[in-house]
Coordinates of C-alpha atoms and ligand atoms in Angstrom, one line a residue:
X1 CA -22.5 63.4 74.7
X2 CA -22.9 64.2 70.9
X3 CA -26.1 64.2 71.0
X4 CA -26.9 65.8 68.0
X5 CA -24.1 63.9 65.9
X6 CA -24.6 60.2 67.2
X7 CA -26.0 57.8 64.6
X8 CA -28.7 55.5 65.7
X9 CA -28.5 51.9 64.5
X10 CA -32.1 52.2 63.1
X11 CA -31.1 54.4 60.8
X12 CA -28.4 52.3 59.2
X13 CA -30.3 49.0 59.8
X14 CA -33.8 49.9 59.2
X15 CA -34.4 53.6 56.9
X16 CA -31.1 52.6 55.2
X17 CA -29.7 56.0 55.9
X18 CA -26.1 54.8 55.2
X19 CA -23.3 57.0 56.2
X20 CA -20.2 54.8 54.2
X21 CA -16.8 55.3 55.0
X22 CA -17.8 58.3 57.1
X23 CA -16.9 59.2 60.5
X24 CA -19.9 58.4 63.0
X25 CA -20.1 58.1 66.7
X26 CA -22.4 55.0 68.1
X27 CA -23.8 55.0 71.7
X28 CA -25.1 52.1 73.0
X29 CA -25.0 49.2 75.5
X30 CA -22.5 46.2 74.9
X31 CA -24.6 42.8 73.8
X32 CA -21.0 40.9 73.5
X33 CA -17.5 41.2 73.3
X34 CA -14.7 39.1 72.1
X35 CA -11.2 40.0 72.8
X36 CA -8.0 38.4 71.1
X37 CA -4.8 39.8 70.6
X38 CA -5.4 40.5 66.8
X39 CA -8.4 42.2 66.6
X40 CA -11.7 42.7 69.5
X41 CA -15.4 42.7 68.1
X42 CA -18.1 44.4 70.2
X43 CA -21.6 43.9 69.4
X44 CA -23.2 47.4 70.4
X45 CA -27.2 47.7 71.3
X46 CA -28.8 51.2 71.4
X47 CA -32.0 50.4 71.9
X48 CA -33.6 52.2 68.5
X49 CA -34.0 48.7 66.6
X50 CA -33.5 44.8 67.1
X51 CA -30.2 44.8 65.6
X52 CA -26.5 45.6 66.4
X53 CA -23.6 47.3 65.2
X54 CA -20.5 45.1 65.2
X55 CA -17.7 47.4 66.4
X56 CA -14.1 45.7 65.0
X57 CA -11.0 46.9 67.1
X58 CA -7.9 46.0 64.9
X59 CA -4.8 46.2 67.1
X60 CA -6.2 46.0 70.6
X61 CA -3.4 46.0 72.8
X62 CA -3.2 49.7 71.8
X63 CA -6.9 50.3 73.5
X64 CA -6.4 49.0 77.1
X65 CA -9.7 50.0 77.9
X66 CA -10.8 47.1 76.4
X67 CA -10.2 44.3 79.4
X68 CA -12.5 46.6 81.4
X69 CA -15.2 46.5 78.9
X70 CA -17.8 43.5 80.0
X71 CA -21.1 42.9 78.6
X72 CA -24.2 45.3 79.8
X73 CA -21.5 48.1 80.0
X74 CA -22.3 51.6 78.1
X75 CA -20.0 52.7 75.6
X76 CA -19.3 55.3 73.0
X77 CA -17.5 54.3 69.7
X78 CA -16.1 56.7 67.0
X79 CA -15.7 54.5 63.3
X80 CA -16.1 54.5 59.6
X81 CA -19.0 52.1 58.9
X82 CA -18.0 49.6 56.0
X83 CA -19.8 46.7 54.2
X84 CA -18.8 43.8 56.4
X85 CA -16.5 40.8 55.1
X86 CA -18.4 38.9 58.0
X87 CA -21.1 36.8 57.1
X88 CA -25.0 37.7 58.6
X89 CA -24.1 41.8 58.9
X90 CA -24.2 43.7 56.2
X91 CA -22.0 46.4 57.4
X92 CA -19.5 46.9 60.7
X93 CA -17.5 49.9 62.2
X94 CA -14.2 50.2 61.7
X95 CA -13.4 51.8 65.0
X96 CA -10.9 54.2 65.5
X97 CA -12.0 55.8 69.4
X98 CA -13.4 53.4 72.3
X99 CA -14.8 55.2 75.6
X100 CA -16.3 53.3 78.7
X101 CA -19.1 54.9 79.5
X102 CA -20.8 53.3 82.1
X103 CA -18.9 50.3 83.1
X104 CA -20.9 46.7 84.2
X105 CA -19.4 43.6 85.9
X106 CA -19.4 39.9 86.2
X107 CA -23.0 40.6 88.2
X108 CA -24.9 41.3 85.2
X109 CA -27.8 39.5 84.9
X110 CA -28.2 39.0 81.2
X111 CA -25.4 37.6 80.1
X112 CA -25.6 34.7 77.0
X113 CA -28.4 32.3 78.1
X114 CA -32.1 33.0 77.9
X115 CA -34.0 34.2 80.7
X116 CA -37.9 33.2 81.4
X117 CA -40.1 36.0 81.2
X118 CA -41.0 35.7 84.8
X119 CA -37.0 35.9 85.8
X120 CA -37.0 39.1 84.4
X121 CA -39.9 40.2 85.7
X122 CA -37.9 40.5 89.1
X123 CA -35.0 42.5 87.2
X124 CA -37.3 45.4 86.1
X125 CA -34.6 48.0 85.3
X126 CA -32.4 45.4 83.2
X127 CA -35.6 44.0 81.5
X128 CA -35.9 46.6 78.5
X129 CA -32.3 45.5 77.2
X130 CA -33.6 42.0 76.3
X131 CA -34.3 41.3 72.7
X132 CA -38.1 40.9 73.7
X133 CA -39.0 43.5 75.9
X134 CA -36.9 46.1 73.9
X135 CA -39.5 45.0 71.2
X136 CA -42.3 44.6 73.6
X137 CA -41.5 48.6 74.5
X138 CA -41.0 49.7 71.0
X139 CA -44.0 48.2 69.8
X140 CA -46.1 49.9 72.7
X141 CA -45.1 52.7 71.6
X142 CA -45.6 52.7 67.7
X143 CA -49.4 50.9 68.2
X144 CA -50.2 54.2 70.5
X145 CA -49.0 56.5 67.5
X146 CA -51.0 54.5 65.3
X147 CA -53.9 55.0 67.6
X148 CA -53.6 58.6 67.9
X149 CA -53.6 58.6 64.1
X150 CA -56.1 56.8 63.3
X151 CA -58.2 59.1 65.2
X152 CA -56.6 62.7 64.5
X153 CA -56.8 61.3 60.4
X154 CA -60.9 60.7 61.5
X155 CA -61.4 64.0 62.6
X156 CA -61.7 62.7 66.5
X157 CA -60.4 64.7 69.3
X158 CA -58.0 63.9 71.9
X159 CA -59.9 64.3 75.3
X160 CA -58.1 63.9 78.4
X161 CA -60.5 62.5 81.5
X162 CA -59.9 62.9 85.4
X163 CA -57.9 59.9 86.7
X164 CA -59.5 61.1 90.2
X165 CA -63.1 60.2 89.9
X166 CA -66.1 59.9 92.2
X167 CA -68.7 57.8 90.3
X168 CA -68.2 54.3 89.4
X169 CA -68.1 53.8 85.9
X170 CA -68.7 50.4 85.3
X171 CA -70.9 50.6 88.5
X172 CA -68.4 47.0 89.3
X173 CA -67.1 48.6 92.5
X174 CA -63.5 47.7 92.1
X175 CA -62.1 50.6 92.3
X176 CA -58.9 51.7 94.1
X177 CA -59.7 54.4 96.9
X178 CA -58.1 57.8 97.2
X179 CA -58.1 59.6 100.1
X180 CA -55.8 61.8 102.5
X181 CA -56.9 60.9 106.0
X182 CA -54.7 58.9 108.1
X183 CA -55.6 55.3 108.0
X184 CA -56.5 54.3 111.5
X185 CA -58.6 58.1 112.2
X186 CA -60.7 58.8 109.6
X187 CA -63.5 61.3 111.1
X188 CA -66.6 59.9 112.0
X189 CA -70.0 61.3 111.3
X190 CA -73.2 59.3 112.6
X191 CA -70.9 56.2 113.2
X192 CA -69.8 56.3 109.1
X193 CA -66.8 57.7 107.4
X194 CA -67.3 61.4 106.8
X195 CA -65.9 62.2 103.4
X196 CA -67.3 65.3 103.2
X197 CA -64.0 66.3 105.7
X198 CA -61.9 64.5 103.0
X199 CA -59.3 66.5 100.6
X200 CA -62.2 66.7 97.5
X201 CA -65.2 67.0 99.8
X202 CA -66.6 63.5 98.7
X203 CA -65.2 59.7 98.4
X204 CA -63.1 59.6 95.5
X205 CA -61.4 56.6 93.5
X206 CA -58.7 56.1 91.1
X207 CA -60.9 56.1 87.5
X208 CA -61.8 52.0 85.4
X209 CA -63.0 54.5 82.3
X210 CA -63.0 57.8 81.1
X211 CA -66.2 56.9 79.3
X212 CA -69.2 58.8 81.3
X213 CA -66.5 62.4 80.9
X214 CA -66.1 61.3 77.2
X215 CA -69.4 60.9 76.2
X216 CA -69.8 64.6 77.7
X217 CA -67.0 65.7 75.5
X218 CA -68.8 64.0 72.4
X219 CA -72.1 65.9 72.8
X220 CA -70.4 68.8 72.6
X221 CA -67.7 68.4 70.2
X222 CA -68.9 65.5 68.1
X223 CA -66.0 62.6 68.0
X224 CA -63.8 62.3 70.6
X225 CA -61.6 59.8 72.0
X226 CA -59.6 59.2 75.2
X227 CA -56.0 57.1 75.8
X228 CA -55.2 57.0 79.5
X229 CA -54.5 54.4 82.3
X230 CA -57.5 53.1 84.2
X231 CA -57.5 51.3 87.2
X232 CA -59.2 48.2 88.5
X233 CA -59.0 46.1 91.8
X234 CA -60.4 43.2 90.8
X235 CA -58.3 40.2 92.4
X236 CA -58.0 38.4 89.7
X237 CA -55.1 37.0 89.1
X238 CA -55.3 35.9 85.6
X239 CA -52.7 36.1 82.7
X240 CA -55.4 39.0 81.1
X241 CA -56.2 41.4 84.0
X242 CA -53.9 44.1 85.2
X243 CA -54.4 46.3 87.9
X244 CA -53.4 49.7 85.9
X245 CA -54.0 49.4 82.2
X246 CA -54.5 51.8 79.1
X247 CA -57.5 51.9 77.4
X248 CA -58.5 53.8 74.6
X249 CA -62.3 54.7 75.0
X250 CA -63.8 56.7 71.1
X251 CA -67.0 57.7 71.7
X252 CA -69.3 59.1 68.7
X253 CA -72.2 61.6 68.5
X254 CA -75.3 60.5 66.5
X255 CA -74.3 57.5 66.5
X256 CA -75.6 53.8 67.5
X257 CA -74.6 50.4 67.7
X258 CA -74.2 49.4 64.4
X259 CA -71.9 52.4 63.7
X260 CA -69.7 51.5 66.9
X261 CA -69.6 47.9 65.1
X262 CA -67.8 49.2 61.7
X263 CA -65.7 51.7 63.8
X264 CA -64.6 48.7 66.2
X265 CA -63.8 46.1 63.4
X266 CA -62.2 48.8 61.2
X267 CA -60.4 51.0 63.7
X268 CA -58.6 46.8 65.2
X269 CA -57.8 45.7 61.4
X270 CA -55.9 49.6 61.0
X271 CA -54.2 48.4 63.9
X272 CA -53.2 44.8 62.9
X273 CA -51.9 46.0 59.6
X274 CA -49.9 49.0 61.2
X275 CA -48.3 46.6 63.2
X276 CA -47.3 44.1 60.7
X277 CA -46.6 47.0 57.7
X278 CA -44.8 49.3 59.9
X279 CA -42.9 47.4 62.9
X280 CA -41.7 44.8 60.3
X281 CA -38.3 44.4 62.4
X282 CA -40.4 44.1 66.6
X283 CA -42.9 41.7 64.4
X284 CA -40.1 39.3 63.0
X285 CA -38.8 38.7 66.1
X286 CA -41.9 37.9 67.4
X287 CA -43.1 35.8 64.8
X288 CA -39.6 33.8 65.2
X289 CA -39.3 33.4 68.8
X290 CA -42.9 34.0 70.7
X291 CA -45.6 32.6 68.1
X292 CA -44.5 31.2 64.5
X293 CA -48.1 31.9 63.6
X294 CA -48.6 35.3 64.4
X295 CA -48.0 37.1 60.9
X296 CA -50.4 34.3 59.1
X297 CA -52.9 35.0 62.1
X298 CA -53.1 38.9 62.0
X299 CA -52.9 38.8 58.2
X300 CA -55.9 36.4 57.6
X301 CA -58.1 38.4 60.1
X302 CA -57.2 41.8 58.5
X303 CA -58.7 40.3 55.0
X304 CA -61.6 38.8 56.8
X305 CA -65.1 39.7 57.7
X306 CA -65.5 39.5 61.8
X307 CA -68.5 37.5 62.7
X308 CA -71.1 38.6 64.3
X309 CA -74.0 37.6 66.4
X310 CA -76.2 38.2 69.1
X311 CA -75.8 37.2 72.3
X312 CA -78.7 34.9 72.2
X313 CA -77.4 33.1 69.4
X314 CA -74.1 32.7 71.1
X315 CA -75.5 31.0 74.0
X316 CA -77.5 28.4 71.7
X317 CA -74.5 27.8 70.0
X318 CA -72.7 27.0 73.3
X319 CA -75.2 25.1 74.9
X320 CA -75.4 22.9 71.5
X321 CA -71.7 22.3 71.5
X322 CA -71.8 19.0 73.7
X323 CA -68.8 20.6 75.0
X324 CA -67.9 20.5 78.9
X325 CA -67.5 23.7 80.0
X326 CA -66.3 24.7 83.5
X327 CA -69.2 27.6 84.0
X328 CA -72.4 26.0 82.4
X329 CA -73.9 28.1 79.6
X330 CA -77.7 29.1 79.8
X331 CA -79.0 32.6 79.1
X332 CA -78.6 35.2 81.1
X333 CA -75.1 34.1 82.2
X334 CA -72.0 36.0 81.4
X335 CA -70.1 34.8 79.1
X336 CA -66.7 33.6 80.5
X337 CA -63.2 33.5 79.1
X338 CA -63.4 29.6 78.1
X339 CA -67.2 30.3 76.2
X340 CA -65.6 33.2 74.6
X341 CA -62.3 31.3 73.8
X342 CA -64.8 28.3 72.0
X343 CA -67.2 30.8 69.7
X344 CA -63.4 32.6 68.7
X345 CA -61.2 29.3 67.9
X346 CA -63.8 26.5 67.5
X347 CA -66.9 27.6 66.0
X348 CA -65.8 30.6 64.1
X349 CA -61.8 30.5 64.2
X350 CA -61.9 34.0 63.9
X351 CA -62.9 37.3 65.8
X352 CA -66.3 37.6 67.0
X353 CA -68.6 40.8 67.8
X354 CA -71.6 39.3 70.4
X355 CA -74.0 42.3 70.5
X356 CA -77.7 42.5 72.4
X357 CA -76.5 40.8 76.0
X358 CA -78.8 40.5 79.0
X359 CA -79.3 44.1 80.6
X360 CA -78.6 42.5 84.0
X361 CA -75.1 41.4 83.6
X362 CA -74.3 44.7 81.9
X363 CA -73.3 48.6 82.8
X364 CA -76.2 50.9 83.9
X365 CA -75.8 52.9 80.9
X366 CA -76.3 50.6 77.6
X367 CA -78.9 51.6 75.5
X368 CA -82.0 49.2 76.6
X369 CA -83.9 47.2 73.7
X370 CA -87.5 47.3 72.7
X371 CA -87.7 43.5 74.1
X372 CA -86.7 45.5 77.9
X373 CA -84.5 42.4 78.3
X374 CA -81.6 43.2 76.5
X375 CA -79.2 46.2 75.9
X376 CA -77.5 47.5 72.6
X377 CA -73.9 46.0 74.4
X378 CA -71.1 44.7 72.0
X379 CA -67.9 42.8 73.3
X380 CA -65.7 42.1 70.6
X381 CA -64.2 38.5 71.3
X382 CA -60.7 37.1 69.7
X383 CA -59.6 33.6 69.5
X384 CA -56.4 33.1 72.2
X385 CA -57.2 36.2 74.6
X386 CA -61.3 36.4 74.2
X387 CA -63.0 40.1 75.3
X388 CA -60.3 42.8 73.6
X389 CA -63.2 45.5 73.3
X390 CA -66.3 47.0 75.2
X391 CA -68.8 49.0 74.0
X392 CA -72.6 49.9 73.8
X393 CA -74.9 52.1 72.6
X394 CA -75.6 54.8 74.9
X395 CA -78.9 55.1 77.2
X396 CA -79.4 58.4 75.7
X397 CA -83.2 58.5 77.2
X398 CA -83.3 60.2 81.0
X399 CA -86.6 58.1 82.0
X400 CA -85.1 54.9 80.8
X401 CA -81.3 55.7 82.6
X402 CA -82.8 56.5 85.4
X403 CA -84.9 53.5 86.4
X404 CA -82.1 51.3 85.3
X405 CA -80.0 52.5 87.5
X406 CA -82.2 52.1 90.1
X407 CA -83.0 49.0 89.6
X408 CA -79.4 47.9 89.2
X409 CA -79.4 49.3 92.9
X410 CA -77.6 52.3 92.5
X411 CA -78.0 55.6 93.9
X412 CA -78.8 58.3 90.9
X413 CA -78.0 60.9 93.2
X414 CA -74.1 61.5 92.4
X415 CA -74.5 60.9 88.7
X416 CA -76.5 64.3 88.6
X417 CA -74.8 65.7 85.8
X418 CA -74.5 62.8 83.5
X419 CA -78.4 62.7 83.5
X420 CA -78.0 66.4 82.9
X421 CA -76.5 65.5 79.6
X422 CA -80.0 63.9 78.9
X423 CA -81.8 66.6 79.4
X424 CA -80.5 69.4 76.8
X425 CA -80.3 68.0 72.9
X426 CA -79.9 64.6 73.9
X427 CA -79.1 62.3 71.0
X428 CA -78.4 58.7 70.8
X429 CA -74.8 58.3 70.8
X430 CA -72.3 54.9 71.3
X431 CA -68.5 54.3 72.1
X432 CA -66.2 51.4 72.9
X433 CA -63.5 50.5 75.0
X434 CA -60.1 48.7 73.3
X435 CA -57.9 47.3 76.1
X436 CA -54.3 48.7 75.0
X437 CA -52.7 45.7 76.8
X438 CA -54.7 43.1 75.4
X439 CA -54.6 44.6 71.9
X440 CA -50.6 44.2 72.3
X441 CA -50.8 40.8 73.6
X442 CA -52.6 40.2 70.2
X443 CA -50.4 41.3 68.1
X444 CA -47.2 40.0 69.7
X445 CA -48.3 36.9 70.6
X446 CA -47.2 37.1 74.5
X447 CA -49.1 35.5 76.5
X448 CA -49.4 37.3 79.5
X449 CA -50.5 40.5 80.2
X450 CA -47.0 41.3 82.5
X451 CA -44.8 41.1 79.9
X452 CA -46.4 43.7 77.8
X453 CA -46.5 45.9 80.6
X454 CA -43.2 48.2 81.1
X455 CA -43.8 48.2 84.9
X456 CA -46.6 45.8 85.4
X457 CA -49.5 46.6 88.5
X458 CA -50.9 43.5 89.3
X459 CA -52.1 42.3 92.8
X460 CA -49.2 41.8 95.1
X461 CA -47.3 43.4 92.6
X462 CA -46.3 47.3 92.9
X463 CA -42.7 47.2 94.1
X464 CA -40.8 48.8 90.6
Ligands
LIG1 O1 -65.5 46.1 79.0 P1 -64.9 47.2 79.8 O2 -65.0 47.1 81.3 O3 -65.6 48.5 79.3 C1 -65.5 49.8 79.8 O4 -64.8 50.1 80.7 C2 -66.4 50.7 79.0 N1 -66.5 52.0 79.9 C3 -65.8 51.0 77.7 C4 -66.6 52.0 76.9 O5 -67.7 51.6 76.4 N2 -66.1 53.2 76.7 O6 -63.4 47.4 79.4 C5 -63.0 47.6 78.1 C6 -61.8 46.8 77.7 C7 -62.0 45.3 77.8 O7 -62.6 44.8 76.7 C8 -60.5 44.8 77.9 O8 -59.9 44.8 76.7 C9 -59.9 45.9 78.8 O9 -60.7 47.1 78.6 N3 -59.8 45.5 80.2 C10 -58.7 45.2 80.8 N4 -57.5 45.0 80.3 C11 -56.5 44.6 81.2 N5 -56.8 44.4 82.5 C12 -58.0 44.5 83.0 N6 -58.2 44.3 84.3 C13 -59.1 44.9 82.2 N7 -60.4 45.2 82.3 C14 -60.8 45.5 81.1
LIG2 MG1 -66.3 44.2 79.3

């Protein structure tokens, strides 16, 4: 299908690559078409940029192949490309050579009007060709290049962790079981399931984090980051949470909390500008049809300083805010979406990093303070969405790791070799985890986590 000798519409529209009064050939999907006996115009998508290619027809009746051609429907167009007469296009094919593809009828979903993001949640496969999500997908894409690039440019190193894990990460028990025995027959041994007959020998989940594998890989090879899906079945049904997600997870040798602070801030404000510097044409359309505030919002909090403040000052700032707040605020408690909402939009109307939380709301594996009440955690908060990032500093001391876990309540016992990695040339060490999900969500201003999800996993939701 001319592969190599198509032009993609980005190239014309976007990198100004420009082929005048040549020959090209255009593949794409029909947006619209408007037939009248003089001349036809079909507005062609392909899916590389926002904008179309108007295809004019002069002569029609001598293209029959025309009254079959209905919006949705794939074609291939052969034209000179010419500055347009037409107002609001710059240029237009003059078409010579009209093939019908793939043809669509009447049925098509999206035709002219607008759809409601949850409408087309239910049309999965027809979704991508809407203005949005065909920005929503293009957009995932180029933030995960940036990601990688930041990191590769910093001397990081990809590492890739098992989605098949058998600890608990987050020690949150959420997790998503794997197993191959038969539902109703699982062998028995002493009146408990006997994983030991299971496919891996031992009871074995779908992974929340790569962090515990990472932080191996960054006591061997220094810096080192992960970018994978993680799983969580926490029923909450919220507009933030997802069942599958992709979270990027750095995690830094020789390195403690006040480093993973500067990597955090910087490595989110790299991300912000990428966005709005180099997916100017995906960030238009969003600043025009999902938030009109977006590019002042992401601009302001690239050029300023996040705040930040320990945990113990948050809460006195909440509890001293006369407001009413659904989960009351005293220490110890952990801080919910509306308290992080109200330190990001009221007190500080910017993005927040809380550090120094209480060790019992928090992961086994923070870094415990001299005070033995609080660990070296950070949550990055911002204003609309609240926690975007998760980190700590690293319990890098076996003694201390060990008696936190125990008195967390968990059993040491399978987490043999990440104490092992306290025991030869331990050093402190720190790492954070960005949700990919929420970090797009911030940057296009969509407001639920669904709709920035290609094929979204959420509870009751698996079917496409
Ligand atoms: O705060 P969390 O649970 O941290 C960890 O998993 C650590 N192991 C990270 C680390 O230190 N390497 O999750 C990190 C981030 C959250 O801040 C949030 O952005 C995102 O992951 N996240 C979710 N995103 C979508 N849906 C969910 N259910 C999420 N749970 C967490
Ligand atoms: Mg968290």
């Amino acid at each position: 299908m001319d592969y190599f000798k198509r032009t993609k519409i980005n190239k014309i529209l976007l990198d100004d690559i420009i082929p005048l009064n040549q020959e090209i050939i255009i593949l794409g999907w029909v947006r619209t078409i408007r037939l009248s006996k003089e001349v036809a115009f079909i507005e062609i998508n392909d899916g590389s940029c926002m904008g179309n290619i108007q295809a004019v027809i002069q002569n029609p009746d001598d293209y029959p192949i025309l009254k079959q051609i209905l919006t949705g429907a794939a074609v291939r167009v052969v034209g000179k490309l010419i500055e347009s007469p037409a107002k609001g296009q710059k240029y237009e094919l003059s078409v010579t050579e009209v093939q019908l593809v793939g043809e669509a009828d009447q049925t098509y979903p999206l035709q002219k009007k607008r759809h409601t993001f949850e409408y087309l949640r239910e049309i999965a496969h027809l979704r991508p060709r809407t203005n949005t999500f065909g920005a929503v997908n293009r957009i995932r894409s180029k933030i995960a290049y940036a990601i990688h690039k930041y990191y590769q440019e910093r001397g990081f190193y990809y590492i890739h962790t098992p989605i098949i894990s058998a600890s608990d990460c987050e020690g949150a028990g959420d997790m998503f079981r794997v197993t191959t025995f038969p539902l109703n027959q699982a062998p028995l041994k002493d009146g408990k399931i006997n994983f030991e007959e299971d496919f891996f020998g031992a009871e074995t989940f779908l992974s929340v984090s790569g962090q515990l594998e990472a932080e191996i890989a960054a006591m061997a090879l220094g810096d080192v980051y992960t970018f994978g899906p993680t799983f969580r079945a926490e029923n909450s049904n919220t507009s933030r949470h997802a069942s599958e997600f992709w979270m990027i997870e750095p995690e830094m040798a020789f390195a403690d909390l006040e480093d993973n602070m500067e990597i955090a801030v910087d490595f989110l404000k790299y991300l912000f500008r990428y966005a709005l510097e180099e997916c100017a044409d995906e960030m238009a359309f969003f600043g025009q049809w999902v938030d009109k505030t977006l590019h002042e919002t992401l601009e302001h909090v690239v050029k300023s300083d996040f705040e930040r403040l320990p945990y113990t000052s948050a809460v006195k700032i909440l509890e001293k805010s006369g407001e009413k707040f659904e989960f009351p605020v005293k220490w110890g408690i952990d801080l919910q979406s509306e308290h992080e909402r109200y330190l990001t939009e009221k007190t500080f109307k910017k993005p927040v990093v809380v550090y120094d939380y209480p060790k019992d709301i928090k992961a086994f594996y923070m870094r415990v303070n001299d005070d033995g009440k609080t660990v070296r955690a950070m949550d990055v908060l911002v204003p609309k969405i609240g926690e975007i990032i998760g980190g700590s500093q690293r319990e890098e001391r076996y003694d201390v790791l060990r008696d936190n876990m125990i008195a967390k309540g968990l059993n040491p016992e399978p987490y043999f070799w990440y104490f092992d990695l306290r025991k030869y040339g331990s050093a402190p060490h720190a790492g954070f985890g960005l949700g990919f999900e929420r970090t797009l969500m911030y940057i296009t201003g969509m407001a639920n986590i669904r709709d920035v999800l290609p094929f979204p996993r959420v509870p009751r939701w698996a079917k496409f």
